[in-house]
Amino acid sequence: MLIPRPRSRNDTAGTFTIDERTRIAAEPATESSAQYLQQVLRASTRLPLFGAGDATDVPVIALRLAATPEDLPAGPGGDRTEAFRLTVTPDGVVVEGGGAAGVFYGVQALLQLLPADVYRRGQVRTAAWTLPATVVEDAPAFAWRGVMLDVARHFRTTAEVLRLVDQLAVHRINRLHFHLTEDQGWRIEIKKYPRLTEVGSWRRESQVGAHVPDADGTLHVAGYDGRPHGGFYTQDDIREIVAYAADRFVTVVPEIETPGHVRAALAAYPELGVHPERPVEVWTEWGVAKDVLNADDSTVRFFRDVFDEVVALFPSAYIGLGGDECPKDQWEDDPRTQERIRELGLADEEQLQAWIVGQLAAHIESHGRRAFGWDEILEGGTLAPSATVVSWRGMRGAVTAARRGHDVISTPDDQVYLDYRQSDLPNEPIPVSIVLDVDTVYAFDPVPESLTEAERAHVVGGQANMWTEHVDTVSRLDYQLFPRVVALAEALWSADAAGPRDVDEFRVRLTEHLARLDALGVEYRHESGPRPWEERPGVRGRPSTREERAAYIDAVTANIAV
């Protein structure tokens, strides 16, 4: 029972047994996949797997590029880089890929044909390790299959990020969108500006739970935890994460927030703000701080310098510059900003935001990369043709961007925001927004129905977002991600596989797949609901209905013309 569901699987008679004679053979182009397979198998089977062997009839697991890739299924736009064919016979195993990534995904299918204990890091099974004879052919529906991790609200160590990379790789998720900066913390070392991490990576305490209303409806923070929180990645940490992920065919895509969500940067360098005479601290609340960047040339140069170092660390074709939830209050009230708007020949604050985003996008593109930002970058002006839009406020941004000729990554909050609550149960820990269960994620389609065939080609894929205001441990991260990421993986890989989606059939396969998550050590949410140690009694959330959420999204996207 494979997850994601393959395009084609044809079982035949017999089995292949992995034993002490079995060897893994790999071409140079598939060496990283061979090492990965060897690491997983040796940990759980204690078999040697590498070495020449003495006999000519040694059973082999062969990893290689396909001699005729055109015989493999076609992926997005006819690309076969991620396509594979897995052939198991009683005499041996062959994994062929249209590219090195395809071989790696064939290895993932191979591992799923074995007992779930293959994912354990020590040997617990002494029975024979056998694979059923079969031929599996597969390719993804979308090129971008992503998960965004917010490490700014709650920091995750390098080791914890690598653990997540392993979890994503098992599910053929190929993008880790790394959300590195926020009002509540700056998480990446920038050599030229050391105070970004010396000051900006730590806050003195953190809000606990959501805001609560006073008698007059005014929201306030119910309480703080009284504990400093912080951390950051050195540039060597970043290099390690990027290299480790690359070996698992996961591209790490960085994001640096501008021109809003920047209070941590302003705490370190007040001159970047509209009111440098009013020092601020790294924000201890959740939500959106009103502090934003000023529009001075020196501030734009500062962030160009930041992006220079970011680009040097991340080989990703895409570099994120944020652009979302930028309050205009300070700009509206500041004479210097109003003069700057007139000086630049702009109409209003919306165009000023677009100007700042455009300046930084052009700088990213001067490095041969593509800028991407949240769907607010559609507001206030014309985007560079290469700019990519991450549509989060429903699908209106996806439709608008595609019709304007921009590539799109779909991540509608009402379908794939994994910080949202998973049920209506009263003991759901710190319930956020609407109910978003496994079935909802499984039904996710990144392509809006209203697009024409030509417009649909601009949708490069989708992702789920993991915001971490209320996710302060790696156990809670597991709880929020899984098993919903399993459903996401199938939605993005198998969307155009033969036959309609069948959630009941998926749930049968998911039940078996949970044993794999157990073996991997993933503390996923159980179908029955949170267990006692997963609850957060007394900590208030902010649940809402789908009707309330839809009304809000309609209001905030009203100025995006479809």
PDB file of C-alpha atoms in Angstrom, residues 268-546:
ATOM      1  CA  ALA A 268      18.732  45.480  16.196  1.00  0.00           C
ATOM      2  CA  TYR A 269      18.984  48.454  13.810  1.00  0.00           C
ATOM      3  CA  PRO A 270      16.429  51.170  14.729  1.00  0.00           C
ATOM      4  CA  GLU A 271      17.530  53.345  11.804  1.00  0.00           C
ATOM      5  CA  LEU A 272      15.677  50.978   9.464  1.00  0.00           C
ATOM      6  CA  GLY A 273      12.334  52.013  10.934  1.00  0.00           C
ATOM      7  CA  VAL A 274       9.956  54.897  10.443  1.00  0.00           C
ATOM      8  CA  HIS A 275      10.663  56.101  14.003  1.00  0.00           C
ATOM      9  CA  PRO A 276      14.336  55.440  14.797  1.00  0.00           C
ATOM     10  CA  GLU A 277      14.012  57.744  17.793  1.00  0.00           C
ATOM     11  CA  ARG A 278      11.646  55.235  19.414  1.00  0.00           C
ATOM     12  CA  PRO A 279      13.611  52.027  20.118  1.00  0.00           C
ATOM     13  CA  VAL A 280      11.614  48.814  20.088  1.00  0.00           C
ATOM     14  CA  GLU A 281      12.339  45.357  21.447  1.00  0.00           C
ATOM     15  CA  VAL A 282      11.875  42.035  19.697  1.00  0.00           C
ATOM     16  CA  TRP A 283       8.135  41.528  19.917  1.00  0.00           C
ATOM     17  CA  THR A 284       6.804  39.265  22.649  1.00  0.00           C
ATOM     18  CA  GLU A 285       3.242  39.112  21.277  1.00  0.00           C
ATOM     19  CA  TRP A 286       1.662  37.175  18.431  1.00  0.00           C
ATOM     20  CA  GLY A 287      -0.073  38.862  15.547  1.00  0.00           C
ATOM     21  CA  VAL A 288       1.194  41.690  13.323  1.00  0.00           C
ATOM     22  CA  ALA A 289       3.276  44.506  14.777  1.00  0.00           C
ATOM     23  CA  LYS A 290       2.667  47.932  13.246  1.00  0.00           C
ATOM     24  CA  ASP A 291       6.395  48.630  12.982  1.00  0.00           C
ATOM     25  CA  VAL A 292       7.586  48.615   9.361  1.00  0.00           C
ATOM     26  CA  LEU A 293      10.632  49.569   7.322  1.00  0.00           C
ATOM     27  CA  ASN A 294      11.151  53.122   6.171  1.00  0.00           C
ATOM     28  CA  ALA A 295      11.605  53.780   2.469  1.00  0.00           C
ATOM     29  CA  ASP A 296      15.058  55.356   2.590  1.00  0.00           C
ATOM     30  CA  ASP A 297      17.625  54.314   0.011  1.00  0.00           C
ATOM     31  CA  SER A 298      19.904  53.263   2.862  1.00  0.00           C
ATOM     32  CA  THR A 299      17.274  50.775   4.107  1.00  0.00           C
ATOM     33  CA  VAL A 300      16.888  49.278   0.663  1.00  0.00           C
ATOM     34  CA  ARG A 301      20.693  48.950   0.471  1.00  0.00           C
ATOM     35  CA  PHE A 302      20.703  47.248   3.889  1.00  0.00           C
ATOM     36  CA  PHE A 303      18.321  44.548   2.698  1.00  0.00           C
ATOM     37  CA  ARG A 304      20.143  44.195  -0.597  1.00  0.00           C
ATOM     38  CA  ASP A 305      23.202  43.356   1.496  1.00  0.00           C
ATOM     39  CA  VAL A 306      21.150  40.849   3.488  1.00  0.00           C
ATOM     40  CA  PHE A 307      19.906  39.176   0.327  1.00  0.00           C
ATOM     41  CA  ASP A 308      23.452  39.041  -1.054  1.00  0.00           C
ATOM     42  CA  GLU A 309      24.431  36.785   1.846  1.00  0.00           C
ATOM     43  CA  VAL A 310      21.187  34.799   1.655  1.00  0.00           C
ATOM     44  CA  VAL A 311      21.642  34.121  -2.045  1.00  0.00           C
ATOM     45  CA  ALA A 312      25.211  32.960  -1.408  1.00  0.00           C
ATOM     46  CA  LEU A 313      23.972  30.416   1.158  1.00  0.00           C
ATOM     47  CA  PHE A 314      20.936  29.033  -0.640  1.00  0.00           C
ATOM     48  CA  PRO A 315      21.235  27.662  -4.194  1.00  0.00           C
ATOM     49  CA  SER A 316      17.448  27.662  -4.546  1.00  0.00           C
ATOM     50  CA  ALA A 317      16.140  29.233  -7.740  1.00  0.00           C
ATOM     51  CA  TYR A 318      13.575  31.041  -5.580  1.00  0.00           C
ATOM     52  CA  ILE A 319      14.269  33.547  -2.807  1.00  0.00           C
ATOM     53  CA  GLY A 320      11.386  34.808  -0.665  1.00  0.00           C
ATOM     54  CA  LEU A 321      10.990  38.458   0.296  1.00  0.00           C
ATOM     55  CA  GLY A 322       7.723  38.300   2.238  1.00  0.00           C
ATOM     56  CA  GLY A 323       5.476  41.213   1.346  1.00  0.00           C
ATOM     57  CA  ASP A 324       2.504  40.153   3.463  1.00  0.00           C
ATOM     58  CA  GLU A 325       0.515  41.852   6.214  1.00  0.00           C
ATOM     59  CA  CYS A 326       2.304  45.196   6.069  1.00  0.00           C
ATOM     60  CA  PRO A 327       0.442  47.801   8.157  1.00  0.00           C
ATOM     61  CA  LYS A 328       0.409  51.266   6.606  1.00  0.00           C
ATOM     62  CA  ASP A 329      -0.325  53.259   9.787  1.00  0.00           C
ATOM     63  CA  GLN A 330       3.209  54.527  10.363  1.00  0.00           C
ATOM     64  CA  TRP A 331       3.673  55.516   6.733  1.00  0.00           C
ATOM     65  CA  GLU A 332       0.349  57.351   6.691  1.00  0.00           C
ATOM     66  CA  ASP A 333       1.233  59.399   9.782  1.00  0.00           C
ATOM     67  CA  ASP A 334       4.886  60.116   9.019  1.00  0.00           C
ATOM     68  CA  PRO A 335       5.741  63.359   7.123  1.00  0.00           C
ATOM     69  CA  ARG A 336       9.082  61.972   5.947  1.00  0.00           C
ATOM     70  CA  THR A 337       7.381  58.934   4.386  1.00  0.00           C
ATOM     71  CA  GLN A 338       4.734  61.099   2.738  1.00  0.00           C
ATOM     72  CA  GLU A 339       7.475  63.229   1.204  1.00  0.00           C
ATOM     73  CA  ARG A 340       9.193  60.058   0.002  1.00  0.00           C
ATOM     74  CA  ILE A 341       5.990  58.904  -1.688  1.00  0.00           C
ATOM     75  CA  ARG A 342       5.784  62.209  -3.576  1.00  0.00           C
ATOM     76  CA  GLU A 343       9.503  62.102  -4.396  1.00  0.00           C
ATOM     77  CA  LEU A 344       9.123  58.681  -5.975  1.00  0.00           C
ATOM     78  CA  GLY A 345       6.036  59.741  -7.924  1.00  0.00           C
ATOM     79  CA  LEU A 346       3.815  57.189  -6.186  1.00  0.00           C
ATOM     80  CA  ALA A 347       0.107  57.500  -5.520  1.00  0.00           C
ATOM     81  CA  ASP A 348      -0.178  56.068  -2.012  1.00  0.00           C
ATOM     82  CA  GLU A 349       1.180  53.708   0.620  1.00  0.00           C
ATOM     83  CA  GLU A 350       0.120  50.619  -1.332  1.00  0.00           C
ATOM     84  CA  GLN A 351       2.384  51.721  -4.173  1.00  0.00           C
ATOM     85  CA  LEU A 352       5.166  52.451  -1.698  1.00  0.00           C
ATOM     86  CA  GLN A 353       5.028  48.841  -0.487  1.00  0.00           C
ATOM     87  CA  ALA A 354       5.102  47.675  -4.100  1.00  0.00           C
ATOM     88  CA  TRP A 355       8.116  49.928  -4.770  1.00  0.00           C
ATOM     89  CA  ILE A 356      10.111  48.454  -1.868  1.00  0.00           C
ATOM     90  CA  VAL A 357       9.215  44.907  -2.900  1.00  0.00           C
ATOM     91  CA  GLY A 358      10.102  45.746  -6.504  1.00  0.00           C
ATOM     92  CA  GLN A 359      13.505  47.122  -5.549  1.00  0.00           C
ATOM     93  CA  LEU A 360      14.403  43.970  -3.632  1.00  0.00           C
ATOM     94  CA  ALA A 361      12.906  41.652  -6.257  1.00  0.00           C
ATOM     95  CA  ALA A 362      15.036  43.300  -8.929  1.00  0.00           C
ATOM     96  CA  HIS A 363      18.119  42.790  -6.771  1.00  0.00           C
ATOM     97  CA  ILE A 364      17.325  39.115  -6.276  1.00  0.00           C
ATOM     98  CA  GLU A 365      16.807  38.741 -10.010  1.00  0.00           C
ATOM     99  CA  SER A 366      20.185  40.414 -10.656  1.00  0.00           C
ATOM    100  CA  HIS A 367      21.663  37.317  -8.998  1.00  0.00           C
ATOM    101  CA  GLY A 368      19.886  35.074 -11.507  1.00  0.00           C
ATOM    102  CA  ARG A 369      17.212  34.041  -8.997  1.00  0.00           C
ATOM    103  CA  ARG A 370      13.460  34.492  -8.856  1.00  0.00           C
ATOM    104  CA  ALA A 371      11.756  36.467  -6.118  1.00  0.00           C
ATOM    105  CA  PHE A 372       8.604  35.123  -4.566  1.00  0.00           C
ATOM    106  CA  GLY A 373       6.245  36.673  -2.062  1.00  0.00           C
ATOM    107  CA  TRP A 374       2.824  36.308  -0.496  1.00  0.00           C
ATOM    108  CA  ASP A 375      -0.210  37.352  -2.524  1.00  0.00           C
ATOM    109  CA  GLU A 376      -0.155  40.903  -1.109  1.00  0.00           C
ATOM    110  CA  ILE A 377       2.623  41.631  -3.620  1.00  0.00           C
ATOM    111  CA  LEU A 378      -0.137  41.761  -6.253  1.00  0.00           C
ATOM    112  CA  GLU A 379      -1.374  44.981  -4.658  1.00  0.00           C
ATOM    113  CA  GLY A 380      -0.173  48.460  -5.455  1.00  0.00           C
ATOM    114  CA  GLY A 381       1.717  48.054  -8.694  1.00  0.00           C
ATOM    115  CA  THR A 382       3.093  45.935 -11.495  1.00  0.00           C
ATOM    116  CA  LEU A 383       5.278  42.965 -10.608  1.00  0.00           C
ATOM    117  CA  ALA A 384       8.345  41.895 -12.506  1.00  0.00           C
ATOM    118  CA  PRO A 385       7.339  39.136 -14.956  1.00  0.00           C
ATOM    119  CA  SER A 386       9.481  36.545 -13.175  1.00  0.00           C
ATOM    120  CA  ALA A 387       7.988  37.215  -9.717  1.00  0.00           C
ATOM    121  CA  THR A 388       6.147  34.240  -8.251  1.00  0.00           C
ATOM    122  CA  VAL A 389       3.090  34.637  -6.044  1.00  0.00           C
ATOM    123  CA  VAL A 390       2.352  32.487  -2.996  1.00  0.00           C
ATOM    124  CA  SER A 391      -1.436  32.583  -2.728  1.00  0.00           C
ATOM    125  CA  TRP A 392      -2.493  32.176   0.902  1.00  0.00           C
ATOM    126  CA  ARG A 393      -5.666  34.217   1.303  1.00  0.00           C
ATOM    127  CA  GLY A 394      -7.840  31.676  -0.432  1.00  0.00           C
ATOM    128  CA  MET A 395      -7.330  31.204  -4.175  1.00  0.00           C
ATOM    129  CA  ARG A 396      -8.084  34.724  -5.424  1.00  0.00           C
ATOM    130  CA  GLY A 397      -4.390  35.560  -5.508  1.00  0.00           C
ATOM    131  CA  ALA A 398      -3.678  32.389  -7.497  1.00  0.00           C
ATOM    132  CA  VAL A 399      -6.282  33.274 -10.100  1.00  0.00           C
ATOM    133  CA  THR A 400      -5.158  36.894 -10.365  1.00  0.00           C
ATOM    134  CA  ALA A 401      -1.464  36.035 -10.623  1.00  0.00           C
ATOM    135  CA  ALA A 402      -1.972  33.315 -13.223  1.00  0.00           C
ATOM    136  CA  ARG A 403      -4.130  35.605 -15.365  1.00  0.00           C
ATOM    137  CA  ARG A 404      -1.427  38.293 -15.157  1.00  0.00           C
ATOM    138  CA  GLY A 405       1.165  35.774 -16.326  1.00  0.00           C
ATOM    139  CA  HIS A 406       2.896  35.094 -12.992  1.00  0.00           C
ATOM    140  CA  ASP A 407       3.775  31.674 -11.671  1.00  0.00           C
ATOM    141  CA  VAL A 408       1.810  30.587  -8.621  1.00  0.00           C
ATOM    142  CA  ILE A 409       2.358  28.457  -5.534  1.00  0.00           C
ATOM    143  CA  SER A 410      -1.008  27.736  -3.952  1.00  0.00           C
ATOM    144  CA  THR A 411      -1.293  27.542  -0.176  1.00  0.00           C
ATOM    145  CA  PRO A 412      -4.855  28.591   0.713  1.00  0.00           C
ATOM    146  CA  ASP A 413      -5.228  28.921   4.452  1.00  0.00           C
ATOM    147  CA  ASP A 414      -8.609  27.190   4.535  1.00  0.00           C
ATOM    148  CA  GLN A 415      -7.120  24.022   3.062  1.00  0.00           C
ATOM    149  CA  VAL A 416      -3.454  23.701   4.035  1.00  0.00           C
ATOM    150  CA  TYR A 417      -2.600  25.862   7.065  1.00  0.00           C
ATOM    151  CA  LEU A 418      -1.380  23.197   9.447  1.00  0.00           C
ATOM    152  CA  ASP A 419      -1.424  25.413  12.535  1.00  0.00           C
ATOM    153  CA  TYR A 420      -5.227  25.312  12.276  1.00  0.00           C
ATOM    154  CA  ARG A 421      -7.160  23.036  14.622  1.00  0.00           C
ATOM    155  CA  GLN A 422      -7.841  19.475  13.553  1.00  0.00           C
ATOM    156  CA  SER A 423     -11.272  18.971  15.116  1.00  0.00           C
ATOM    157  CA  ASP A 424     -14.079  20.601  17.089  1.00  0.00           C
ATOM    158  CA  LEU A 425     -13.118  18.640  20.186  1.00  0.00           C
ATOM    159  CA  PRO A 426     -12.969  20.886  23.266  1.00  0.00           C
ATOM    160  CA  ASN A 427      -9.591  19.440  24.277  1.00  0.00           C
ATOM    161  CA  GLU A 428      -7.838  20.280  20.998  1.00  0.00           C
ATOM    162  CA  PRO A 429      -4.655  22.081  22.137  1.00  0.00           C
ATOM    163  CA  ILE A 430      -4.799  25.890  21.639  1.00  0.00           C
ATOM    164  CA  PRO A 431      -7.376  25.708  18.827  1.00  0.00           C
ATOM    165  CA  VAL A 432      -6.672  28.081  15.953  1.00  0.00           C
ATOM    166  CA  SER A 433      -9.139  29.221  13.275  1.00  0.00           C
ATOM    167  CA  ILE A 434     -11.216  26.649  11.348  1.00  0.00           C
ATOM    168  CA  VAL A 435     -11.242  22.856  11.482  1.00  0.00           C
ATOM    169  CA  LEU A 436      -8.812  21.476   8.927  1.00  0.00           C
ATOM    170  CA  ASP A 437      -8.678  17.683   9.058  1.00  0.00           C
ATOM    171  CA  VAL A 438      -6.955  15.001   7.003  1.00  0.00           C
ATOM    172  CA  ASP A 439      -9.855  14.756   4.555  1.00  0.00           C
ATOM    173  CA  THR A 440      -9.711  18.505   3.878  1.00  0.00           C
ATOM    174  CA  VAL A 441      -5.989  18.406   3.111  1.00  0.00           C
ATOM    175  CA  TYR A 442      -6.430  15.295   0.944  1.00  0.00           C
ATOM    176  CA  ALA A 443      -8.948  17.208  -1.212  1.00  0.00           C
ATOM    177  CA  PHE A 444      -6.507  20.093  -1.818  1.00  0.00           C
ATOM    178  CA  ASP A 445      -6.105  21.057  -5.482  1.00  0.00           C
ATOM    179  CA  PRO A 446      -3.558  23.829  -6.177  1.00  0.00           C
ATOM    180  CA  VAL A 447      -5.157  24.706  -9.530  1.00  0.00           C
ATOM    181  CA  PRO A 448      -8.252  26.947  -9.443  1.00  0.00           C
ATOM    182  CA  GLU A 449     -11.043  25.556 -11.606  1.00  0.00           C
ATOM    183  CA  SER A 450     -11.710  28.897 -13.291  1.00  0.00           C
ATOM    184  CA  LEU A 451      -8.317  29.075 -15.028  1.00  0.00           C
ATOM    185  CA  THR A 452      -7.883  28.376 -18.715  1.00  0.00           C
ATOM    186  CA  GLU A 453      -5.463  25.688 -19.855  1.00  0.00           C
ATOM    187  CA  ALA A 454      -2.776  28.296 -20.568  1.00  0.00           C
ATOM    188  CA  GLU A 455      -3.309  29.941 -17.182  1.00  0.00           C
ATOM    189  CA  ARG A 456      -3.204  26.598 -15.375  1.00  0.00           C
ATOM    190  CA  ALA A 457       0.348  26.110 -16.594  1.00  0.00           C
ATOM    191  CA  HIS A 458       1.417  28.952 -14.283  1.00  0.00           C
ATOM    192  CA  VAL A 459       0.489  26.943 -11.172  1.00  0.00           C
ATOM    193  CA  VAL A 460       3.789  25.237 -10.347  1.00  0.00           C
ATOM    194  CA  GLY A 461       2.400  23.480  -7.300  1.00  0.00           C
ATOM    195  CA  GLY A 462       1.358  23.945  -3.721  1.00  0.00           C
ATOM    196  CA  GLN A 463       2.483  23.763  -0.136  1.00  0.00           C
ATOM    197  CA  ALA A 464       1.213  23.595   3.432  1.00  0.00           C
ATOM    198  CA  ASN A 465       2.255  26.209   5.971  1.00  0.00           C
ATOM    199  CA  MET A 466       3.305  25.494   9.543  1.00  0.00           C
ATOM    200  CA  TRP A 467       3.120  28.684  11.624  1.00  0.00           C
ATOM    201  CA  THR A 468       4.460  28.177  15.120  1.00  0.00           C
ATOM    202  CA  GLU A 469       3.031  30.777  17.496  1.00  0.00           C
ATOM    203  CA  HIS A 470       1.505  27.946  19.515  1.00  0.00           C
ATOM    204  CA  VAL A 471       3.949  25.218  18.488  1.00  0.00           C
ATOM    205  CA  ASP A 472       6.761  25.442  21.006  1.00  0.00           C
ATOM    206  CA  THR A 473       8.139  21.869  20.991  1.00  0.00           C
ATOM    207  CA  VAL A 474       9.124  19.355  18.362  1.00  0.00           C
ATOM    208  CA  SER A 475       6.428  17.000  19.708  1.00  0.00           C
ATOM    209  CA  ARG A 476       3.785  19.636  19.051  1.00  0.00           C
ATOM    210  CA  LEU A 477       5.270  20.167  15.605  1.00  0.00           C
ATOM    211  CA  ASP A 478       4.779  16.460  14.848  1.00  0.00           C
ATOM    212  CA  TYR A 479       1.211  16.671  16.166  1.00  0.00           C
ATOM    213  CA  GLN A 480       0.323  19.542  13.851  1.00  0.00           C
ATOM    214  CA  LEU A 481       2.081  18.171  10.772  1.00  0.00           C
ATOM    215  CA  PHE A 482       1.127  14.510  10.776  1.00  0.00           C
ATOM    216  CA  PRO A 483      -0.792  12.745   9.405  1.00  0.00           C
ATOM    217  CA  ARG A 484      -1.968  15.797   7.441  1.00  0.00           C
ATOM    218  CA  VAL A 485       1.371  16.026   5.580  1.00  0.00           C
ATOM    219  CA  VAL A 486       0.728  12.483   4.347  1.00  0.00           C
ATOM    220  CA  ALA A 487      -2.518  13.678   2.778  1.00  0.00           C
ATOM    221  CA  LEU A 488      -0.726  16.721   1.340  1.00  0.00           C
ATOM    222  CA  ALA A 489       1.941  14.514  -0.221  1.00  0.00           C
ATOM    223  CA  GLU A 490      -0.660  12.512  -2.082  1.00  0.00           C
ATOM    224  CA  ALA A 491      -2.622  15.591  -3.147  1.00  0.00           C
ATOM    225  CA  LEU A 492       0.490  17.116  -4.737  1.00  0.00           C
ATOM    226  CA  TRP A 493       2.074  13.955  -6.152  1.00  0.00           C
ATOM    227  CA  SER A 494      -0.902  11.872  -7.279  1.00  0.00           C
ATOM    228  CA  ALA A 495      -3.402  14.524  -8.351  1.00  0.00           C
ATOM    229  CA  ASP A 496      -3.393  13.368 -11.986  1.00  0.00           C
ATOM    230  CA  ALA A 497      -2.907   9.648 -11.293  1.00  0.00           C
ATOM    231  CA  ALA A 498      -5.379   7.292 -12.930  1.00  0.00           C
ATOM    232  CA  GLY A 499      -8.825   7.390 -11.346  1.00  0.00           C
ATOM    233  CA  PRO A 500     -10.594   9.912  -9.105  1.00  0.00           C
ATOM    234  CA  ARG A 501      -9.521  10.608  -5.554  1.00  0.00           C
ATOM    235  CA  ASP A 502     -11.094   8.231  -3.060  1.00  0.00           C
ATOM    236  CA  VAL A 503     -10.652   9.416   0.505  1.00  0.00           C
ATOM    237  CA  ASP A 504     -11.930   6.130   1.945  1.00  0.00           C
ATOM    238  CA  GLU A 505      -9.344   4.171  -0.051  1.00  0.00           C
ATOM    239  CA  PHE A 506      -6.668   6.647   1.023  1.00  0.00           C
ATOM    240  CA  ARG A 507      -7.585   6.182   4.655  1.00  0.00           C
ATOM    241  CA  VAL A 508      -7.088   2.419   4.322  1.00  0.00           C
ATOM    242  CA  ARG A 509      -3.553   3.042   3.070  1.00  0.00           C
ATOM    243  CA  LEU A 510      -3.025   5.734   5.701  1.00  0.00           C
ATOM    244  CA  THR A 511      -3.862   3.278   8.476  1.00  0.00           C
ATOM    245  CA  GLU A 512      -1.017   1.053   7.292  1.00  0.00           C
ATOM    246  CA  HIS A 513       1.235   4.064   6.823  1.00  0.00           C
ATOM    247  CA  LEU A 514       0.853   5.059  10.472  1.00  0.00           C
ATOM    248  CA  ALA A 515       3.040   2.080  11.368  1.00  0.00           C
ATOM    249  CA  ARG A 516       5.774   3.684   9.272  1.00  0.00           C
ATOM    250  CA  LEU A 517       5.326   6.972  11.148  1.00  0.00           C
ATOM    251  CA  ASP A 518       5.591   5.039  14.415  1.00  0.00           C
ATOM    252  CA  ALA A 519       8.841   3.458  13.247  1.00  0.00           C
ATOM    253  CA  LEU A 520      10.145   6.884  12.215  1.00  0.00           C
ATOM    254  CA  GLY A 521       9.371   8.243  15.685  1.00  0.00           C
ATOM    255  CA  VAL A 522       6.758  10.732  14.502  1.00  0.00           C
ATOM    256  CA  GLU A 523       4.375  11.788  17.280  1.00  0.00           C
ATOM    257  CA  TYR A 524       1.394  12.259  14.966  1.00  0.00           C
ATOM    258  CA  ARG A 525      -2.138  13.165  16.029  1.00  0.00           C
ATOM    259  CA  HIS A 526      -4.277  10.095  16.573  1.00  0.00           C
ATOM    260  CA  GLU A 527      -7.671   9.861  14.889  1.00  0.00           C
ATOM    261  CA  SER A 528      -9.400   9.676  18.290  1.00  0.00           C
ATOM    262  CA  GLY A 529      -8.061  13.099  19.226  1.00  0.00           C
ATOM    263  CA  PRO A 530      -5.339  14.530  21.454  1.00  0.00           C
ATOM    264  CA  ARG A 531      -3.928  12.324  24.160  1.00  0.00           C
ATOM    265  CA  PRO A 532      -3.805  13.770  27.687  1.00  0.00           C
ATOM    266  CA  TRP A 533      -0.191  14.951  27.428  1.00  0.00           C
ATOM    267  CA  GLU A 534      -0.958  16.693  24.119  1.00  0.00           C
ATOM    268  CA  GLU A 535      -3.685  18.880  25.590  1.00  0.00           C
ATOM    269  CA  ARG A 536      -3.139  22.465  26.823  1.00  0.00           C
ATOM    270  CA  PRO A 537      -5.945  22.978  29.357  1.00  0.00           C
ATOM    271  CA  GLY A 538      -6.613  26.563  30.284  1.00  0.00           C
ATOM    272  CA  VAL A 539      -4.669  28.065  27.365  1.00  0.00           C
ATOM    273  CA  ARG A 540      -7.064  30.013  25.188  1.00  0.00           C
ATOM    274  CA  GLY A 541      -7.105  29.626  21.404  1.00  0.00           C
ATOM    275  CA  ARG A 542      -8.873  31.580  18.678  1.00  0.00           C
ATOM    276  CA  PRO A 543     -11.278  29.219  16.893  1.00  0.00           C
ATOM    277  CA  SER A 544     -13.565  30.495  14.164  1.00  0.00           C
ATOM    278  CA  THR A 545     -16.097  29.117  11.709  1.00  0.00           C
ATOM    279  CA  ARG A 546     -15.550  28.669   7.993  1.00  0.00           C
TER     280      ARG A 546
END
